[in-house]
Amino acid sequence: MSEREAPSGFALPADPLALLEDAPCGLLQTDEEGLILWANRTFCQWLGVEAGELAKRRLQDLLTMGGRIFHQTHFSPLLQIQGSVSEVKLEVLHRDGHAFPVIVNAVLHERHGRRVQDVAVYIARDRDRYEKELVLSRRKLEATLAEAQRLREDAKERAHVAEQMVGIVSHDLRNPLSVIHMSMALLDRIGATPQQRTILSRVARSTERANRLISELLDFTQARLGGGIKVNPRPLDLRPFVHDAVDELKHAFAGRGLEHEHEGAETTMCMGDPDRLAQVVGNLVGNAMAYGDAARPVTVKSRARDGHCEIAVHNFGPAIPAEKQVTIFSPLERGDMADASGRSIGLGLYIVSEIAQAHRGTVTVLSHPETGTEFTVTIPCATA
C-alpha cells in the first residue's frame, strides 16, 4: 500500500498535514536538546504566537521556572534513559505571561540519522482544577480531623479533671459529715425530748445517705482514674459471711422482707475482700429494695458450683427491659421504676461490677415479669 492509499473502507483527506496542524492537541518535534524544529498550529494558537516565532526556541524555554527545573532534573533524563515519558504535568507560558497547565507525552527516536523528540501536549485545565479541589478537600478534611482530635483530647482532659475534682470534694465532705454525726450522738446522750429524737433520727438517716453517696463517688473516681477498685482478698467462708451481712441490712430496711438462703455445702470458702463483698451485698439489696415489689421479700442467696462461689440477690417486681440490661452496669445508669427517695446517683451497679472484676469475677442479671429479677456475682472459690 502506497503512502497515499488508505485501508479498505477509509479515505485519506486531501491534505493529511491539515490533520496534524489542527489536531485537538499540541504537536511538536524537537532535536535531542529540546530545540523546536516544528510545532502545529494548535500549539501556536495556545501560546498566542506564530509558528516562525518558535524557531530556534527550546521547549523548556516555554515553561514556567518550576517546569524548567523539572524538565532539567526529571523530564529530560528520563526521556534519555527510557526513550519516552508520558502524562507529565507542566505549566506552559502564554505570550502575555499567564501560565496554563498541560499534560506532555514525548518519544525519543532516530529519524533521518538524527535523534529527535516527538511531543504531544494536552490542555489540562479541568484536571488541574480537579486536582486543586481534591488537595483543598484533603486539607479541609485533615483540618477537620485535627480539630476533632483536639476537641476529643480536650473533652478527655476536662473529664479527667472533673473526676479528680469529684474525688477531692467527696473526700473532703466526709469531715463535716463526721462532725454532724458525732454531734448528733452527743445530743442523744445528753438527753433529748421525743420530738428532738425524731429530728435527730431524720438527720442521722440523711447523714448516712450522704455518706453512702460519697463512698460511691470515691469508688467511682478510684475505678475510673486508678485503673479499677483495689481489693484485699483472703479466704472467706461465704455462708456465715453473707448471713451476717443480711442481718445487718435487716436493721437498715426494717419493715421490709429480707431473707438469706444458702445452697450446697455448709462451708463454702472463697477468696474475697470482706469489706468489698459486703458492699456488693449492700448495693444489690438496696437496688432490690428500691426497684422491687415492696410487698414481697428480697432474697440473698449464697452458693458454690463449678468451682465458683456466687452471691445472688433476687426480688419480685417489674422486669428490667432487655435494652436496659445491656447498659445497666455502666456508670450513671438508673432504673425508672423506683420513687425518687429510693434512687441513688446510678453508681451502685457499676461499683458492683468493678468489685466483681477486681475479684476476677463477673456480675450478671436475669429479669422476667413472672420470675422476678436476680443479680448474680460470681467469683473463684478458694480451691479453684
mmCIF file with all atom_site columns, C-alpha atoms in Angstrom, residues 85-209:
data_model
loop_
_atom_site.group_PDB
_atom_site.id
_atom_site.type_symbol
_atom_site.label_atom_id
_atom_site.label_alt_id
_atom_site.label_comp_id
_atom_site.label_asym_id
_atom_site.label_entity_id
_atom_site.label_seq_id
_atom_site.pdbx_PDB_ins_code
_atom_site.Cartn_x
_atom_site.Cartn_y
_atom_site.Cartn_z
_atom_site.occupancy
_atom_site.B_iso_or_equiv
_atom_site.pdbx_formal_charge
_atom_site.auth_seq_id
_atom_site.auth_comp_id
_atom_site.auth_asym_id
_atom_site.auth_atom_id
_atom_site.pdbx_PDB_model_num
ATOM 1   C CA . VAL A 1 85  ? 7.778   9.788  29.042  1.00 0.00 ? 85  VAL A CA 1
ATOM 2   C CA . SER A 1 86  ? 4.041   10.060 29.431  1.00 0.00 ? 86  SER A CA 1
ATOM 3   C CA . GLU A 1 87  ? 1.458   12.097 31.324  1.00 0.00 ? 87  GLU A CA 1
ATOM 4   C CA . VAL A 1 88  ? 3.905   14.606 32.753  1.00 0.00 ? 88  VAL A CA 1
ATOM 5   C CA . LYS A 1 89  ? 2.130   17.672 34.087  1.00 0.00 ? 89  LYS A CA 1
ATOM 6   C CA . LEU A 1 90  ? 3.821   21.004 33.354  1.00 0.00 ? 90  LEU A CA 1
ATOM 7   C CA . GLU A 1 91  ? 2.846   24.665 33.030  1.00 0.00 ? 91  GLU A CA 1
ATOM 8   C CA . VAL A 1 92  ? 3.366   26.500 29.744  1.00 0.00 ? 92  VAL A CA 1
ATOM 9   C CA . LEU A 1 93  ? 3.644   30.295 29.428  1.00 0.00 ? 93  LEU A CA 1
ATOM 10  C CA . HIS A 1 94  ? 1.346   32.206 27.097  1.00 0.00 ? 94  HIS A CA 1
ATOM 11  C CA . ARG A 1 95  ? 2.719   35.122 25.151  1.00 0.00 ? 95  ARG A CA 1
ATOM 12  C CA . ASP A 1 96  ? 1.038   37.569 27.551  1.00 0.00 ? 96  ASP A CA 1
ATOM 13  C CA . GLY A 1 97  ? 2.775   35.910 30.516  1.00 0.00 ? 97  GLY A CA 1
ATOM 14  C CA . HIS A 1 98  ? -0.020  33.861 32.077  1.00 0.00 ? 98  HIS A CA 1
ATOM 15  C CA . ALA A 1 99  ? 0.601   30.142 32.633  1.00 0.00 ? 99  ALA A CA 1
ATOM 16  C CA . PHE A 1 100 ? -1.736  27.261 31.878  1.00 0.00 ? 100 PHE A CA 1
ATOM 17  C CA . PRO A 1 101 ? -1.400  23.578 32.796  1.00 0.00 ? 101 PRO A CA 1
ATOM 18  C CA . VAL A 1 102 ? -0.666  20.908 30.206  1.00 0.00 ? 102 VAL A CA 1
ATOM 19  C CA . ILE A 1 103 ? -0.019  17.169 30.079  1.00 0.00 ? 103 ILE A CA 1
ATOM 20  C CA . VAL A 1 104 ? 3.015   16.184 27.990  1.00 0.00 ? 104 VAL A CA 1
ATOM 21  C CA . ASN A 1 105 ? 3.877   12.881 26.267  1.00 0.00 ? 105 ASN A CA 1
ATOM 22  C CA . ALA A 1 106 ? 7.201   12.551 24.446  1.00 0.00 ? 106 ALA A CA 1
ATOM 23  C CA . VAL A 1 107 ? 9.066   9.885  22.444  1.00 0.00 ? 107 VAL A CA 1
ATOM 24  C CA . LEU A 1 108 ? 12.779  9.964  21.578  1.00 0.00 ? 108 LEU A CA 1
ATOM 25  C CA . HIS A 1 109 ? 13.781  8.145  18.333  1.00 0.00 ? 109 HIS A CA 1
ATOM 26  C CA . GLU A 1 110 ? 16.059  8.222  15.301  1.00 0.00 ? 110 GLU A CA 1
ATOM 27  C CA . ARG A 1 111 ? 14.854  9.959  12.155  1.00 0.00 ? 111 ARG A CA 1
ATOM 28  C CA . HIS A 1 112 ? 16.968  10.599 9.066   1.00 0.00 ? 112 HIS A CA 1
ATOM 29  C CA . GLY A 1 113 ? 20.141  9.950  11.002  1.00 0.00 ? 113 GLY A CA 1
ATOM 30  C CA . ARG A 1 114 ? 19.383  12.294 13.899  1.00 0.00 ? 114 ARG A CA 1
ATOM 31  C CA . ARG A 1 115 ? 17.736  11.857 17.302  1.00 0.00 ? 115 ARG A CA 1
ATOM 32  C CA . VAL A 1 116 ? 14.513  13.836 17.615  1.00 0.00 ? 116 VAL A CA 1
ATOM 33  C CA . GLN A 1 117 ? 11.736  14.155 20.150  1.00 0.00 ? 117 GLN A CA 1
ATOM 34  C CA . ASP A 1 118 ? 8.098   13.890 19.084  1.00 0.00 ? 118 ASP A CA 1
ATOM 35  C CA . VAL A 1 119 ? 5.987   15.678 21.698  1.00 0.00 ? 119 VAL A CA 1
ATOM 36  C CA . ALA A 1 120 ? 2.217   15.735 22.228  1.00 0.00 ? 120 ALA A CA 1
ATOM 37  C CA . VAL A 1 121 ? 0.726   18.393 24.532  1.00 0.00 ? 121 VAL A CA 1
ATOM 38  C CA . TYR A 1 122 ? -2.807  18.386 26.019  1.00 0.00 ? 122 TYR A CA 1
ATOM 39  C CA . ILE A 1 123 ? -4.594  21.205 27.823  1.00 0.00 ? 123 ILE A CA 1
ATOM 40  C CA . ALA A 1 124 ? -5.207  20.136 31.478  1.00 0.00 ? 124 ALA A CA 1
ATOM 41  C CA . ARG A 1 125 ? -7.247  22.971 32.967  1.00 0.00 ? 125 ARG A CA 1
ATOM 42  C CA . ASP A 1 126 ? -10.111 20.723 34.094  1.00 0.00 ? 126 ASP A CA 1
ATOM 43  C CA . ARG A 1 127 ? -7.712  18.154 35.505  1.00 0.00 ? 127 ARG A CA 1
ATOM 44  C CA . ASP A 1 128 ? -5.731  20.882 37.242  1.00 0.00 ? 128 ASP A CA 1
ATOM 45  C CA . ARG A 1 129 ? -8.907  22.341 38.733  1.00 0.00 ? 129 ARG A CA 1
ATOM 46  C CA . TYR A 1 130 ? -9.999  18.896 39.920  1.00 0.00 ? 130 TYR A CA 1
ATOM 47  C CA . GLU A 1 131 ? -6.587  18.175 41.480  1.00 0.00 ? 131 GLU A CA 1
ATOM 48  C CA . LYS A 1 132 ? -6.571  21.513 43.265  1.00 0.00 ? 132 LYS A CA 1
ATOM 49  C CA . GLU A 1 133 ? -10.082 20.917 44.594  1.00 0.00 ? 133 GLU A CA 1
ATOM 50  C CA . LEU A 1 134 ? -9.011  17.439 45.683  1.00 0.00 ? 134 LEU A CA 1
ATOM 51  C CA . VAL A 1 135 ? -5.978  18.832 47.521  1.00 0.00 ? 135 VAL A CA 1
ATOM 52  C CA . LEU A 1 136 ? -8.132  21.556 49.102  1.00 0.00 ? 136 LEU A CA 1
ATOM 53  C CA . SER A 1 137 ? -10.721 18.989 50.206  1.00 0.00 ? 137 SER A CA 1
ATOM 54  C CA . ARG A 1 138 ? -7.993  16.812 51.665  1.00 0.00 ? 138 ARG A CA 1
ATOM 55  C CA . ARG A 1 139 ? -6.551  19.743 53.585  1.00 0.00 ? 139 ARG A CA 1
ATOM 56  C CA . LYS A 1 140 ? -10.024 20.637 54.903  1.00 0.00 ? 140 LYS A CA 1
ATOM 57  C CA . LEU A 1 141 ? -10.573 17.025 55.931  1.00 0.00 ? 141 LEU A CA 1
ATOM 58  C CA . GLU A 1 142 ? -7.198  16.900 57.686  1.00 0.00 ? 142 GLU A CA 1
ATOM 59  C CA . ALA A 1 143 ? -8.003  20.163 59.453  1.00 0.00 ? 143 ALA A CA 1
ATOM 60  C CA . THR A 1 144 ? -11.425 18.826 60.487  1.00 0.00 ? 144 THR A CA 1
ATOM 61  C CA . LEU A 1 145 ? -9.887  15.601 61.788  1.00 0.00 ? 145 LEU A CA 1
ATOM 62  C CA . ALA A 1 146 ? -7.229  17.559 63.659  1.00 0.00 ? 146 ALA A CA 1
ATOM 63  C CA . GLU A 1 147 ? -9.899  19.773 65.218  1.00 0.00 ? 147 GLU A CA 1
ATOM 64  C CA . ALA A 1 148 ? -11.985 16.721 66.152  1.00 0.00 ? 148 ALA A CA 1
ATOM 65  C CA . GLN A 1 149 ? -8.933  15.126 67.754  1.00 0.00 ? 149 GLN A CA 1
ATOM 66  C CA . ARG A 1 150 ? -8.200  18.348 69.638  1.00 0.00 ? 150 ARG A CA 1
ATOM 67  C CA . LEU A 1 151 ? -11.789 18.541 70.893  1.00 0.00 ? 151 LEU A CA 1
ATOM 68  C CA . ARG A 1 152 ? -11.686 14.872 71.879  1.00 0.00 ? 152 ARG A CA 1
ATOM 69  C CA . GLU A 1 153 ? -8.457  15.342 73.819  1.00 0.00 ? 153 GLU A CA 1
ATOM 70  C CA . ASP A 1 154 ? -9.855  18.497 75.392  1.00 0.00 ? 154 ASP A CA 1
ATOM 71  C CA . ALA A 1 155 ? -13.031 16.674 76.445  1.00 0.00 ? 155 ALA A CA 1
ATOM 72  C CA . LYS A 1 156 ? -10.960 13.807 77.809  1.00 0.00 ? 156 LYS A CA 1
ATOM 73  C CA . GLU A 1 157 ? -8.825  16.208 79.823  1.00 0.00 ? 157 GLU A CA 1
ATOM 74  C CA . ARG A 1 158 ? -11.904 18.022 81.138  1.00 0.00 ? 158 ARG A CA 1
ATOM 75  C CA . ALA A 1 159 ? -13.485 14.706 82.148  1.00 0.00 ? 159 ALA A CA 1
ATOM 76  C CA . HIS A 1 160 ? -10.265 13.678 83.869  1.00 0.00 ? 160 HIS A CA 1
ATOM 77  C CA . VAL A 1 161 ? -10.108 16.949 85.816  1.00 0.00 ? 161 VAL A CA 1
ATOM 78  C CA . ALA A 1 162 ? -13.819 16.675 86.678  1.00 0.00 ? 162 ALA A CA 1
ATOM 79  C CA . GLU A 1 163 ? -13.353 13.141 88.027  1.00 0.00 ? 163 GLU A CA 1
ATOM 80  C CA . GLN A 1 164 ? -10.378 14.295 90.078  1.00 0.00 ? 164 GLN A CA 1
ATOM 81  C CA . MET A 1 165 ? -12.451 17.140 91.491  1.00 0.00 ? 165 MET A CA 1
ATOM 82  C CA . VAL A 1 166 ? -15.280 14.722 92.352  1.00 0.00 ? 166 VAL A CA 1
ATOM 83  C CA . GLY A 1 167 ? -12.813 12.557 94.261  1.00 0.00 ? 167 GLY A CA 1
ATOM 84  C CA . ILE A 1 168 ? -11.281 15.501 96.111  1.00 0.00 ? 168 ILE A CA 1
ATOM 85  C CA . VAL A 1 169 ? -14.615 17.105 97.034  1.00 0.00 ? 169 VAL A CA 1
ATOM 86  C CA . SER A 1 170 ? -16.142 13.765 98.055  1.00 0.00 ? 170 SER A CA 1
ATOM 87  C CA . HIS A 1 171 ? -13.209 13.018 100.308 1.00 0.00 ? 171 HIS A CA 1
ATOM 88  C CA . ASP A 1 172 ? -13.304 16.463 101.945 1.00 0.00 ? 172 ASP A CA 1
ATOM 89  C CA . LEU A 1 173 ? -17.072 16.253 102.536 1.00 0.00 ? 173 LEU A CA 1
ATOM 90  C CA . ARG A 1 174 ? -16.571 13.336 104.909 1.00 0.00 ? 174 ARG A CA 1
ATOM 91  C CA . ASN A 1 175 ? -15.019 15.584 107.568 1.00 0.00 ? 175 ASN A CA 1
ATOM 92  C CA . PRO A 1 176 ? -18.066 17.871 108.132 1.00 0.00 ? 176 PRO A CA 1
ATOM 93  C CA . LEU A 1 177 ? -20.385 14.840 107.905 1.00 0.00 ? 177 LEU A CA 1
ATOM 94  C CA . SER A 1 178 ? -18.355 13.131 110.632 1.00 0.00 ? 178 SER A CA 1
ATOM 95  C CA . VAL A 1 179 ? -18.746 16.237 112.811 1.00 0.00 ? 179 VAL A CA 1
ATOM 96  C CA . ILE A 1 180 ? -22.523 16.203 112.229 1.00 0.00 ? 180 ILE A CA 1
ATOM 97  C CA . HIS A 1 181 ? -22.703 12.509 113.118 1.00 0.00 ? 181 HIS A CA 1
ATOM 98  C CA . MET A 1 182 ? -20.709 12.929 116.343 1.00 0.00 ? 182 MET A CA 1
ATOM 99  C CA . SER A 1 183 ? -22.742 15.994 117.317 1.00 0.00 ? 183 SER A CA 1
ATOM 100 C CA . MET A 1 184 ? -25.983 14.046 116.922 1.00 0.00 ? 184 MET A CA 1
ATOM 101 C CA . ALA A 1 185 ? -24.620 11.192 119.041 1.00 0.00 ? 185 ALA A CA 1
ATOM 102 C CA . LEU A 1 186 ? -23.607 13.702 121.737 1.00 0.00 ? 186 LEU A CA 1
ATOM 103 C CA . LEU A 1 187 ? -27.034 15.368 121.727 1.00 0.00 ? 187 LEU A CA 1
ATOM 104 C CA . ASP A 1 188 ? -28.686 11.971 122.020 1.00 0.00 ? 188 ASP A CA 1
ATOM 105 C CA . ARG A 1 189 ? -26.525 11.053 125.050 1.00 0.00 ? 189 ARG A CA 1
ATOM 106 C CA . ILE A 1 190 ? -27.060 14.269 126.979 1.00 0.00 ? 190 ILE A CA 1
ATOM 107 C CA . GLY A 1 191 ? -30.800 13.845 126.757 1.00 0.00 ? 191 GLY A CA 1
ATOM 108 C CA . ALA A 1 192 ? -33.276 14.839 124.100 1.00 0.00 ? 192 ALA A CA 1
ATOM 109 C CA . THR A 1 193 ? -37.031 15.147 124.005 1.00 0.00 ? 193 THR A CA 1
ATOM 110 C CA . PRO A 1 194 ? -39.032 12.667 121.892 1.00 0.00 ? 194 PRO A CA 1
ATOM 111 C CA . GLN A 1 195 ? -39.548 15.382 119.291 1.00 0.00 ? 195 GLN A CA 1
ATOM 112 C CA . GLN A 1 196 ? -35.814 16.141 119.214 1.00 0.00 ? 196 GLN A CA 1
ATOM 113 C CA . ARG A 1 197 ? -35.051 12.405 118.903 1.00 0.00 ? 197 ARG A CA 1
ATOM 114 C CA . THR A 1 198 ? -37.307 12.254 115.873 1.00 0.00 ? 198 THR A CA 1
ATOM 115 C CA . ILE A 1 199 ? -35.450 15.162 114.303 1.00 0.00 ? 199 ILE A CA 1
ATOM 116 C CA . LEU A 1 200 ? -32.067 13.611 115.206 1.00 0.00 ? 200 LEU A CA 1
ATOM 117 C CA . SER A 1 201 ? -33.145 10.309 113.639 1.00 0.00 ? 201 SER A CA 1
ATOM 118 C CA . ARG A 1 202 ? -34.125 12.098 110.441 1.00 0.00 ? 202 ARG A CA 1
ATOM 119 C CA . VAL A 1 203 ? -30.787 13.945 110.337 1.00 0.00 ? 203 VAL A CA 1
ATOM 120 C CA . ALA A 1 204 ? -28.942 10.665 111.027 1.00 0.00 ? 204 ALA A CA 1
ATOM 121 C CA . ARG A 1 205 ? -30.644 8.963  108.070 1.00 0.00 ? 205 ARG A CA 1
ATOM 122 C CA . SER A 1 206 ? -29.795 11.874 105.787 1.00 0.00 ? 206 SER A CA 1
ATOM 123 C CA . THR A 1 207 ? -26.187 11.861 107.012 1.00 0.00 ? 207 THR A CA 1
ATOM 124 C CA . GLU A 1 208 ? -25.921 8.126  106.396 1.00 0.00 ? 208 GLU A CA 1
ATOM 125 C CA . ARG A 1 209 ? -27.321 8.565  102.893 1.00 0.00 ? 209 ARG A CA 1
#
